[in-house]
């Protein structure tokens, strides 16, 4: 099921996809730097990344809740579906710095989890102290002590490892990952199964969405909405391409795929409307549950993967 | 402050901890359920030519993540930045009524590994326990684990040291699991469907490095046949010991936990109304016996001897027996599972135009 850049599947996954300003971009970029083609949209799909979560909203000082449309556990889901363990490192920040500096000196990127607050360039406000996945890339003039932190296509933020570990100290945690990236090879029966499992896992995540009553007290910030909208559009793109690779349309699932794609686009628009204040956050429940219905309908039409 | 829960011993530390967490929140789970919902069986061959180490993992390294994901329980791994601050956080969580899974270095934890054979001690990595109480007067924490019915109590300083002790390979780095238990779990049939498919995904892996699943096991067998030419006697013995430890976890799970998985499949046959899963359960039970044959071959012969590894040797025959049994088991499992997942509650039928 797993494949490297030498396999034919790369043709499927190397299409240029608009940068997704979230964890999936970091994961895809990290994979690319390791020679593996894994696009952000495929990562979004395999990580079952769609889902609503609330965090304390500290962006306007008024308290309350902020609602997000991308699940915080998507990275873990992606790596478990790909069967490649995510090696977690962290602990005492001061002990981590030499390891990270050494890694940077060797030209290796690192995936980190950092609080958004000390790194406003990464996600332009709206995230409070929510933990973000970021990629630390070595600089061209690389002495190992400084890196470029990135969370999307933009220039990111150049910081010393000391600044990162100070932020970890302040946040009370320090997390970074070593992961052996890979992608999934179509169009074998195993790939069909992987897609079915990923979509079913997505249904599970959507079924655990924030209830409308909670969302009524939540604010949809522009950056969170942009991330949520892009994730839904990315999911639609990946679903269409991967279903093709798994030969789902051959079993008559084409209309169901198109309907799911429509529901994902509609939901993406709704997130943007909610951020602009044109619809309340509670109305997102309807568009999200429409995604659930359509994905469920799709799963009832898939061919037998055995 | 001591939380009350119905603790049971278990075969593996993480599965026992997760079982206790479900139990505490009112969800009845047996250890085989945790193992099954966690897509526990796996084949993961790892080799380091540089260190002359060959490892065959037979239990999923992310069993707990998968179990919580497939049953609909949000979780996050956390790595503590500061021992003292972590102890405060732990007390706060306990005071709010949450038992907390915490990783310890077993070698730095008095009483936890007293019955472990000395040869296996270097192979012990992180040990998961469930912290259930603290005592301000004694400045101590109390936890339970898979190894005994009773609880352990450690002074805070010793406990903190055990959370951060050891070198790179064994330092748990203050790791703990942040589990937000929901009011309701997913229907067990949905969870079972997801978990069973994940096992097949893993076993039928045909990836570029061919290091996982049945391909990974076949590769391991080929490489093992060549070990006499590349490894010293001491290295051969250590690699055999490592394999034996994988097959039988120090706590007592035999047959690479395939028997445990068979018990889960028997339950799934009812959950999914798929009686064919009983056949798959029987195949996994046979696989457990084959794994024990490998274990016996390692125990009873001199793994340092070059002839031990040769083609046609008892060890090689036992490995071939495992490969055949695992292939039969996974084929039967793939045939037995319904292709489509059970209905999720609250999701109305969508008509496709």
XYZ file of C-alpha atoms in Angstrom:
659
model
C 0.000 0.000 0.000
C 2.772 2.436 0.812
C 4.950 3.806 -1.930
C 7.915 6.038 -2.508
C 8.693 8.548 -5.213
C 9.829 5.764 -7.528
C 6.376 4.339 -7.863
C 3.892 5.112 -10.563
C 1.470 6.587 -8.097
C 3.487 9.771 -7.994
C 1.693 10.803 -11.169
C -1.476 10.826 -9.164
C -0.274 12.942 -6.313
C 2.119 15.482 -7.778
C -0.504 17.734 -9.348
C 0.119 21.229 -8.087
C -2.487 22.062 -5.515
C -3.067 25.546 -4.126
C -1.270 25.942 -0.832
C -3.430 25.086 2.108
C -2.525 27.302 5.030
C -2.658 24.655 7.663
C -1.117 21.420 8.919
C -1.671 19.648 5.611
C 0.600 22.083 3.792
C 3.336 21.480 6.380
C 2.951 17.718 6.129
C 3.021 17.790 2.325
C 6.057 20.052 2.276
C 7.841 17.875 4.849
C 7.067 14.823 2.692
C 8.324 16.593 -0.439
C 11.599 17.438 1.307
C 11.936 13.702 2.001
C 11.330 12.870 -1.652
C 7.754 11.674 -1.255
C 4.824 13.187 -3.142
C 1.945 13.717 -0.765
C -0.191 16.707 -1.657
C -2.031 18.749 0.975
C -5.402 17.696 -0.368
C -4.583 13.988 -0.141
C -3.258 14.569 3.379
C -6.531 16.327 4.220
C -8.525 13.342 2.983
C -6.429 10.611 4.591
C -6.194 12.552 7.842
C -9.997 12.912 7.979
C -9.219 16.534 8.694
C -12.710 18.009 8.542
C -14.445 18.587 11.839
C -15.481 21.403 14.095
C -13.735 22.133 17.355
C -13.936 25.030 19.784
C -11.118 26.660 21.692
C -11.079 29.620 24.071
C -11.116 32.764 21.941
C -8.336 34.994 23.181
C -8.074 37.152 20.082
C -10.393 39.935 21.185
C -9.867 39.788 24.934
C -13.560 39.229 25.531
C -13.357 35.544 26.326
C -15.818 33.208 24.657
C -15.142 30.505 22.123
C -13.588 30.370 18.675
C -14.728 27.673 16.283
C -12.346 25.867 13.931
C -13.134 23.658 10.959
C -9.997 21.506 10.871
C -9.492 18.787 13.480
C -6.445 19.028 15.701
C -5.899 15.241 15.561
C -5.679 15.006 11.765
C -1.917 14.523 11.716
C -2.205 11.481 13.977
C -4.996 10.018 11.829
C -2.980 10.493 8.653
C 0.048 8.697 10.027
C -1.957 5.802 11.467
C -3.831 5.274 8.180
C -0.503 5.333 6.343
C 0.863 2.884 8.954
C 3.978 4.960 9.555
C 4.414 5.884 13.206
C 4.833 9.466 14.221
C 7.834 9.494 16.518
C 7.081 12.077 19.157
C 9.880 14.090 20.679
C 9.809 16.920 23.141
C 9.838 17.222 26.892
C 12.188 19.686 28.521
C 12.689 22.441 25.933
C 16.323 23.126 26.844
C 17.181 19.485 26.227
C 15.488 19.615 22.831
C 17.354 22.629 21.460
C 20.711 20.891 20.804
C 18.892 18.023 19.063
C 16.954 20.406 16.846
C 20.018 22.527 16.089
C 21.956 19.419 15.141
C 19.124 18.306 12.896
C 19.027 21.728 11.241
C 22.788 21.726 10.723
C 22.345 18.485 8.807
C 19.829 20.259 6.568
C 16.811 18.388 7.879
C 13.382 19.984 8.305
C 11.343 19.373 11.448
C 7.632 19.246 12.067
C 6.698 21.084 15.250
C 3.649 21.925 17.244
C 3.780 25.513 18.464
C 1.374 27.945 20.011
C 0.166 30.452 17.418
C 0.492 33.447 19.727
C 4.286 34.076 19.573
C 4.379 33.581 15.805
C 1.754 35.921 14.325
C 3.398 35.795 10.886
C 2.381 32.172 10.582
C -1.351 32.603 10.747
C -2.156 36.301 11.006
C -4.120 36.318 14.244
C -7.398 34.665 14.888
C -5.866 31.602 16.482
C -5.117 32.852 19.984
C -2.898 30.296 21.648
C -4.202 27.369 19.593
C -1.451 24.892 18.838
C -0.463 24.854 15.183
C 1.612 22.397 13.214
C 4.554 24.289 11.712
C 7.473 23.301 9.550
C 10.972 24.435 10.515
C 13.129 24.626 7.396
C 16.897 25.217 7.480
C 17.959 28.585 6.075
C 20.250 28.902 3.075
C 22.996 30.329 5.261
C 22.566 27.603 7.785
C 24.442 27.585 11.074
C 21.767 25.456 12.696
C 20.667 28.027 15.256
C 17.917 29.682 13.215
C 15.161 28.301 11.000
C 12.320 29.499 8.838
C 9.023 28.522 10.457
C 6.312 28.018 7.877
C 2.629 27.272 7.975
C 1.818 27.807 4.311
C 3.211 29.134 1.045
C 4.194 32.521 2.512
C 7.668 33.522 3.691
C 6.913 32.427 7.238
C 8.953 33.648 10.201
C 12.679 33.406 10.757
C 13.343 32.537 14.384
C 16.119 31.117 16.496
C 15.597 27.734 18.110
C 15.933 29.603 21.412
C 12.803 31.592 20.544
C 10.961 28.371 19.745
C 12.017 26.661 22.947
C 11.161 29.808 24.942
C 7.673 29.640 23.434
C 7.470 25.981 24.420
C 8.502 26.913 27.953
C 5.777 29.544 28.094
C 3.149 27.176 26.701
C 4.201 24.378 29.047
C 4.895 21.825 26.356
C 7.391 21.016 23.642
C 6.453 18.772 20.756
C 8.166 17.886 17.517
C 7.957 14.890 15.289
C 10.108 12.631 13.219
C 8.027 10.860 10.614
C 8.844 8.686 7.628
C 6.428 10.002 5.025
C 4.843 7.880 2.352
C 1.828 7.862 0.093
C -0.668 5.201 -0.867
C -0.479 3.370 -4.148
C -3.530 2.952 -6.382
C -5.383 1.286 -7.940
C -5.159 -1.987 -6.077
C -7.984 -3.287 -3.937
C -5.941 -2.172 -0.938
C -6.179 1.395 -2.122
C -9.944 1.124 -2.448
C -10.046 -0.071 1.102
C -7.818 2.781 2.274
C -10.127 5.320 0.686
C -13.211 3.690 2.186
C -11.600 3.653 5.626
C -10.486 7.279 5.322
C -13.965 8.425 4.291
C -15.570 6.385 7.077
C -13.096 7.864 9.561
C -14.094 11.305 8.264
C -17.751 10.497 8.915
C -16.837 9.597 12.455
C -15.055 12.925 12.900
C -18.006 14.852 11.488
C -20.364 12.969 13.765
C -18.389 14.399 16.689
C -18.907 17.997 15.578
C -19.520 20.831 17.999
C -23.289 20.965 18.661
C -25.101 24.057 17.316
C -25.888 25.183 20.862
C -22.177 25.460 21.575
C -21.461 27.015 18.191
C -24.003 29.726 19.010
C -21.504 31.121 21.492
C -18.527 30.755 19.185
C -16.867 33.232 16.871
C -15.733 32.345 13.376
C -12.485 34.200 12.757
C -11.303 34.976 9.243
C -8.121 32.835 9.403
C -9.992 29.872 10.864
C -12.666 30.208 8.205
C -10.080 30.423 5.423
C -8.461 27.253 6.722
C -11.790 25.464 7.093
C -12.945 26.520 3.619
C -9.728 25.499 1.932
C -9.746 22.157 3.739
C -13.240 21.401 2.420
C -12.319 22.352 -1.126
C -9.114 20.319 -0.868
C -11.085 17.351 0.418
C -13.437 17.586 -2.576
C -10.540 17.672 -5.037
C -8.777 14.749 -3.403
C -11.966 12.733 -3.163
C -12.619 13.110 -6.872
C -9.074 12.150 -7.887
C -8.709 9.306 -5.445
C -12.140 7.861 -6.217
C -11.092 7.818 -9.852
C -7.905 5.953 -8.913
C -9.898 3.461 -6.851
C -12.268 2.969 -9.791
C -15.303 3.955 -7.778
C -16.980 5.686 -10.740
C -16.984 2.333 -12.542
C -19.402 1.068 -9.918
C -21.851 3.884 -10.639
C -20.714 6.119 -7.795
C -20.146 9.143 -10.044
C -23.307 11.043 -9.032
C -22.570 10.399 -5.368
C -19.020 11.698 -5.778
C -20.323 14.834 -7.499
C -22.939 15.348 -4.798
C -20.318 15.032 -2.067
C -18.108 17.490 -3.916
C -21.003 19.975 -4.114
C -21.715 19.632 -0.414
C -18.055 20.265 0.389
C -18.001 23.404 -1.776
C -21.211 24.680 -0.222
C -19.788 24.135 3.245
C -16.581 25.946 2.261
C -18.641 28.955 1.161
C -20.629 28.833 4.385
C -17.462 29.102 6.484
C -16.465 32.228 4.575
C -19.945 33.692 4.923
C -19.870 33.014 8.651
C -16.502 34.728 8.999
C -17.895 37.770 7.215
C -20.805 37.816 9.652
C -23.405 37.203 6.959
C -24.630 33.982 8.566
C -24.434 32.843 12.204
C -21.969 30.150 13.273
C -24.912 27.907 14.142
C -25.882 27.608 10.478
C -22.611 25.826 9.786
C -24.191 22.775 11.415
C -26.522 22.342 8.445
C -23.829 22.492 5.782
C -21.528 20.236 7.779
C -24.241 17.647 8.249
C -24.931 17.777 4.522
C -21.305 16.709 3.988
C -21.954 13.815 6.364
C -25.073 12.753 4.473
C -23.363 12.902 1.102
C -20.248 11.037 2.200
C -22.437 8.408 3.792
C -24.411 8.033 0.563
C -21.132 7.651 -1.310
C -19.965 4.882 1.004
C -23.123 2.900 0.332
C -22.150 2.742 -3.343
C -18.520 1.744 -3.181
C -17.353 -1.480 -4.774
C -16.337 -4.405 -2.603
C -12.693 -4.006 -1.674
C -12.041 -7.601 -0.593
C -7.474 12.431 46.489
C -7.999 8.950 45.072
C -10.208 8.077 42.100
C -12.156 4.850 42.344
C -12.013 2.554 39.360
C -12.296 -1.135 38.662
C -8.723 -1.916 37.698
C -7.734 -5.144 35.962
C -4.329 -6.527 35.138
C -3.536 -6.882 31.472
C -1.128 -8.336 28.965
C 0.222 -5.066 27.579
C 0.623 -1.845 29.513
C -1.065 0.548 27.101
C -4.062 -1.682 26.401
C -4.622 -2.167 30.135
C -4.429 1.592 30.778
C -6.863 2.396 27.975
C -9.233 -0.318 29.188
C -9.220 1.220 32.661
C -9.956 4.681 31.221
C -13.010 3.392 29.328
C -14.143 1.489 32.405
C -13.794 4.588 34.571
C -16.020 6.541 32.179
C -18.656 3.812 32.218
C -17.812 2.015 28.973
C -17.329 -1.714 29.505
C -14.269 -2.878 27.593
C -12.235 -6.053 27.735
C -8.543 -5.953 26.917
C -9.207 -7.784 23.653
C -11.608 -4.986 22.685
C -8.928 -2.358 23.184
C -6.509 -4.496 21.198
C -9.067 -5.082 18.438
C -10.478 -1.556 18.164
C -6.852 -0.434 18.164
C -6.115 -2.614 15.109
C -3.488 -4.265 17.288
C -2.017 -6.995 15.057
C 0.679 -5.715 12.753
C 3.893 -6.762 11.046
C 6.512 -4.075 10.946
C 10.059 -4.964 9.979
C 12.740 -2.442 10.821
C 16.442 -2.827 10.159
C 19.430 -0.746 11.045
C 22.446 -2.036 9.119
C 24.595 0.497 10.949
C 23.669 -0.762 14.423
C 23.201 -4.353 13.258
C 19.721 -4.369 14.718
C 16.743 -6.088 13.167
C 13.357 -5.651 14.695
C 10.031 -7.230 13.861
C 7.126 -5.442 15.499
C 4.011 -7.601 15.815
C 1.773 -5.214 17.751
C 0.751 -1.847 16.338
C 2.872 0.988 17.701
C -0.169 3.270 17.691
C -2.744 0.890 19.091
C -4.046 3.461 21.570
C -4.449 6.213 18.969
C -6.380 3.896 16.674
C -8.558 2.533 19.481
C -9.556 6.002 20.623
C -10.044 7.202 17.038
C -12.201 4.291 15.953
C -14.404 4.546 19.034
C -14.796 8.317 18.704
C -12.767 9.539 21.668
C -10.690 12.682 21.085
C -7.141 12.430 22.323
C -3.875 14.290 22.199
C -0.395 13.269 23.163
C 1.254 15.791 25.424
C 4.897 16.147 26.270
C 5.597 17.974 29.489
C 8.091 20.814 29.425
C 8.775 21.006 33.133
C 8.563 18.207 35.751
C 7.255 20.370 38.579
C 4.658 22.102 36.393
C 3.590 18.720 35.058
C 2.997 17.448 38.586
C 0.788 20.454 39.298
C -1.170 19.841 36.115
C -1.544 16.182 37.017
C -2.928 17.037 40.444
C -5.356 19.480 38.887
C -6.660 16.845 36.462
C -7.020 14.276 39.244
C -8.870 16.799 41.414
C -11.261 17.347 38.506
C -11.905 13.612 38.438
C -9.826 12.508 35.449
C -7.436 9.547 35.675
C -4.389 10.284 33.520
C -2.327 7.875 31.393
C 1.334 8.720 31.951
C 4.524 7.289 30.459
C 7.302 6.224 32.822
C 10.749 4.826 32.342
C 10.255 1.388 33.947
C 13.912 1.084 34.893
C 13.658 4.256 36.970
C 10.475 3.175 38.629
C 10.992 1.054 41.758
C 8.842 -2.051 41.929
C 7.543 -2.046 38.379
C 10.002 -4.422 36.756
C 11.170 -6.584 39.639
C 9.995 -9.814 37.943
C 11.363 -9.040 34.487
C 14.214 -11.318 33.349
C 17.455 -9.311 33.479
C 18.221 -10.062 29.813
C 15.060 -8.261 28.772
C 15.608 -5.140 30.854
C 17.591 -3.272 28.161
C 14.741 -3.865 25.733
C 12.126 -2.288 27.940
C 11.115 1.098 26.704
C 8.384 3.374 27.929
C 5.898 1.832 30.345
C 2.369 3.270 30.494
C 0.552 3.570 33.814
C -2.706 5.182 34.874
C -2.368 7.793 37.594
C -5.404 7.644 39.863
C -4.507 9.676 42.914
C -2.234 12.000 44.823
C -1.624 12.571 48.483
C -0.646 16.084 49.535
C 0.446 14.970 53.016
C 2.873 12.380 51.648
C 3.638 14.381 48.520
C 3.072 11.257 46.430
C 1.240 9.945 43.377
C -0.595 6.635 43.079
C -0.954 4.678 39.856
C -2.010 1.294 38.516
C -0.560 -0.706 35.653
C -1.023 -3.979 33.797
C 1.330 -5.931 36.024
C -0.582 -6.189 39.269
C -3.972 -5.714 40.861
C -2.780 -3.347 43.550
C -1.727 0.259 43.160
C 1.795 1.652 43.363
C 2.578 4.810 45.284
C 5.682 6.850 44.598
C 7.012 10.000 46.201
C 6.588 12.936 43.843
C 10.325 13.398 43.312
C 10.784 9.727 42.347
C 7.713 9.843 40.155
C 8.938 12.978 38.351
C 12.350 11.404 37.856
C 10.738 8.300 36.313
C 8.865 10.525 33.837
C 12.108 11.995 32.502
C 14.764 9.348 33.158
C 16.846 7.525 30.566
C 18.659 8.217 27.352
C 17.152 9.051 23.986
C 15.563 5.638 23.520
C 13.915 5.393 26.910
C 13.227 8.892 28.133
C 9.446 9.259 28.231
C 9.883 13.071 28.181
C 6.966 13.662 30.510
C 4.558 12.158 27.987
C 0.903 11.791 28.882
C -2.360 11.232 27.091
C -4.947 13.976 27.107
C -8.202 12.072 26.624
C -11.460 14.014 26.357
C -13.993 11.308 26.950
C -17.271 12.092 25.133
C -20.765 11.536 26.506
C -21.375 8.736 24.020
C -19.074 6.476 22.066
C -19.632 5.558 18.444
C -21.732 2.459 17.869
C -19.467 -0.531 18.433
C -20.298 -1.938 14.980
C -18.957 1.221 13.289
C -15.807 1.087 15.396
C -15.312 -2.595 14.635
C -15.726 -2.070 10.898
C -13.123 0.692 10.885
C -10.666 -1.262 13.006
C -10.933 -4.504 11.018
C -10.300 -2.699 7.738
C -7.278 -0.987 9.231
C -5.705 -4.337 10.073
C -6.110 -5.498 6.482
C -4.621 -2.245 5.225
C -1.555 -2.865 7.333
C -1.080 -6.515 6.420
C -1.550 -6.012 2.702
C 0.855 -3.136 2.559
C 2.844 -3.345 -0.672
C 4.913 -0.217 -0.199
C 8.185 0.839 -1.722
C 10.384 -0.436 1.098
C 8.278 -3.583 1.548
C 8.943 -3.459 5.254
C 5.379 -3.758 6.498
C 2.659 -6.332 6.515
C 3.055 -9.781 4.982
C 5.724 -8.452 2.617
C 7.651 -7.153 5.609
C 7.497 -10.529 7.352
C 8.701 -12.317 4.195
C 11.573 -9.849 3.957
C 12.466 -10.363 7.592
C 12.614 -14.125 7.025
C 14.911 -13.696 4.011
C 17.215 -11.371 5.945
C 17.279 -13.634 9.004
C 18.627 -16.411 6.790
C 21.584 -14.192 5.944
C 22.382 -13.116 9.485
C 25.166 -15.663 10.076
C 27.127 -13.918 7.328
C 26.695 -10.376 8.639
C 26.203 -10.591 12.406
C 28.467 -11.677 15.208
C 27.270 -14.458 17.506
C 26.469 -11.880 20.155
C 24.444 -9.772 17.712
C 22.548 -12.850 16.519
C 21.622 -13.700 20.081
C 20.477 -10.154 20.816
C 18.319 -9.981 17.679
C 16.723 -13.317 18.524
C 16.006 -12.040 22.020
C 14.438 -8.910 20.564
C 12.167 -11.023 18.364
C 11.225 -13.251 21.278
C 10.342 -10.184 23.309
C 8.062 -8.974 20.500
C 6.245 -12.278 20.320
C 5.761 -12.531 24.050
C 5.550 -9.204 25.756
C 7.190 -9.210 29.170
C 3.799 -9.072 30.905
C 2.654 -12.374 29.424
C 0.844 -11.873 26.084
C 1.693 -14.970 24.105
C 1.460 -15.774 20.412
C 2.020 -12.167 19.334
C -1.419 -11.399 20.829
C -3.094 -13.200 17.906
C -5.219 -15.207 20.348
C -6.349 -11.933 21.905
C -7.326 -10.726 18.451
C -9.229 -13.936 17.774
C -11.356 -13.208 20.845
C -12.119 -9.754 19.453
C -13.100 -11.231 16.071
C -15.548 -13.578 17.749
C -17.204 -10.541 19.309
C -17.203 -8.737 15.938
C -19.009 -11.659 14.325
C -21.994 -10.711 16.460
C -21.540 -6.957 16.265
C -21.410 -6.936 12.478
C -23.716 -9.905 11.991
C -20.938 -11.518 9.985
C -20.559 -15.163 11.066
C -17.697 -15.622 8.601
C -15.557 -13.675 11.073
C -15.604 -16.775 13.292
C -13.545 -18.501 10.606
C -11.089 -15.612 10.596
C -10.912 -15.872 14.392
C -9.952 -19.531 14.079
C -7.196 -18.645 11.612
C -5.760 -16.027 13.986
C -5.842 -18.598 16.779
C -3.782 -20.905 14.558
C -1.427 -18.038 13.873
C -0.925 -17.582 17.628
C 0.206 -21.208 17.831
C 2.659 -20.671 14.983
C 4.079 -17.601 16.706
C 4.586 -19.643 19.853
C 6.508 -22.179 17.780
C 8.888 -19.394 16.759
C 9.149 -18.387 20.390
C 9.938 -21.953 21.420
C 12.553 -22.255 18.677
C 14.316 -19.170 20.016
C 14.105 -20.305 23.626
C 15.204 -23.851 23.175
C 18.118 -23.536 20.807
C 21.356 -21.611 20.717
C 20.530 -18.509 18.693
C 24.205 -17.546 18.586
C 25.037 -20.618 16.471
C 25.188 -20.025 12.722
C 23.350 -23.299 11.962
C 20.386 -22.014 13.926
C 19.583 -19.499 11.162
C 20.230 -21.740 8.146
C 17.535 -22.568 5.625
C 15.613 -25.618 6.764
C 16.498 -25.046 10.424
C 13.781 -25.329 13.023
C 13.736 -21.547 13.423
C 13.372 -20.924 9.694
C 10.617 -23.545 9.401
C 8.756 -21.917 12.279
C 8.976 -18.500 10.607
C 7.639 -19.944 7.346
C 4.788 -21.465 9.337
C 3.941 -18.038 10.751
C 3.989 -16.422 7.317
C 1.608 -19.030 5.945
C -0.719 -18.756 8.944
C -0.807 -14.956 8.906
C -1.543 -14.982 5.160
C -4.453 -17.401 5.639
C -5.791 -15.350 8.537
C -5.738 -12.035 6.720
C -7.241 -13.505 3.543
C -10.107 -14.950 5.508
C -10.597 -11.714 7.415
C -10.739 -9.707 4.169
C -13.390 -12.050 2.794
C -15.433 -11.945 5.985
C -15.832 -8.194 6.570
C -18.777 -6.356 5.052
C -17.504 -3.946 2.382
C -19.649 -1.061 3.547
C -19.657 0.430 7.016
C -22.690 0.164 9.302
C -24.974 3.168 9.459
C -23.977 6.004 11.757
C -26.814 7.093 14.029
C -28.341 10.436 13.159
C -27.204 10.364 9.553
C -30.310 10.295 7.371
C -30.235 8.574 4.022
C -29.174 10.915 1.231
C -30.717 10.375 -2.149
C -28.385 10.857 -5.069
C -29.993 12.562 -8.020
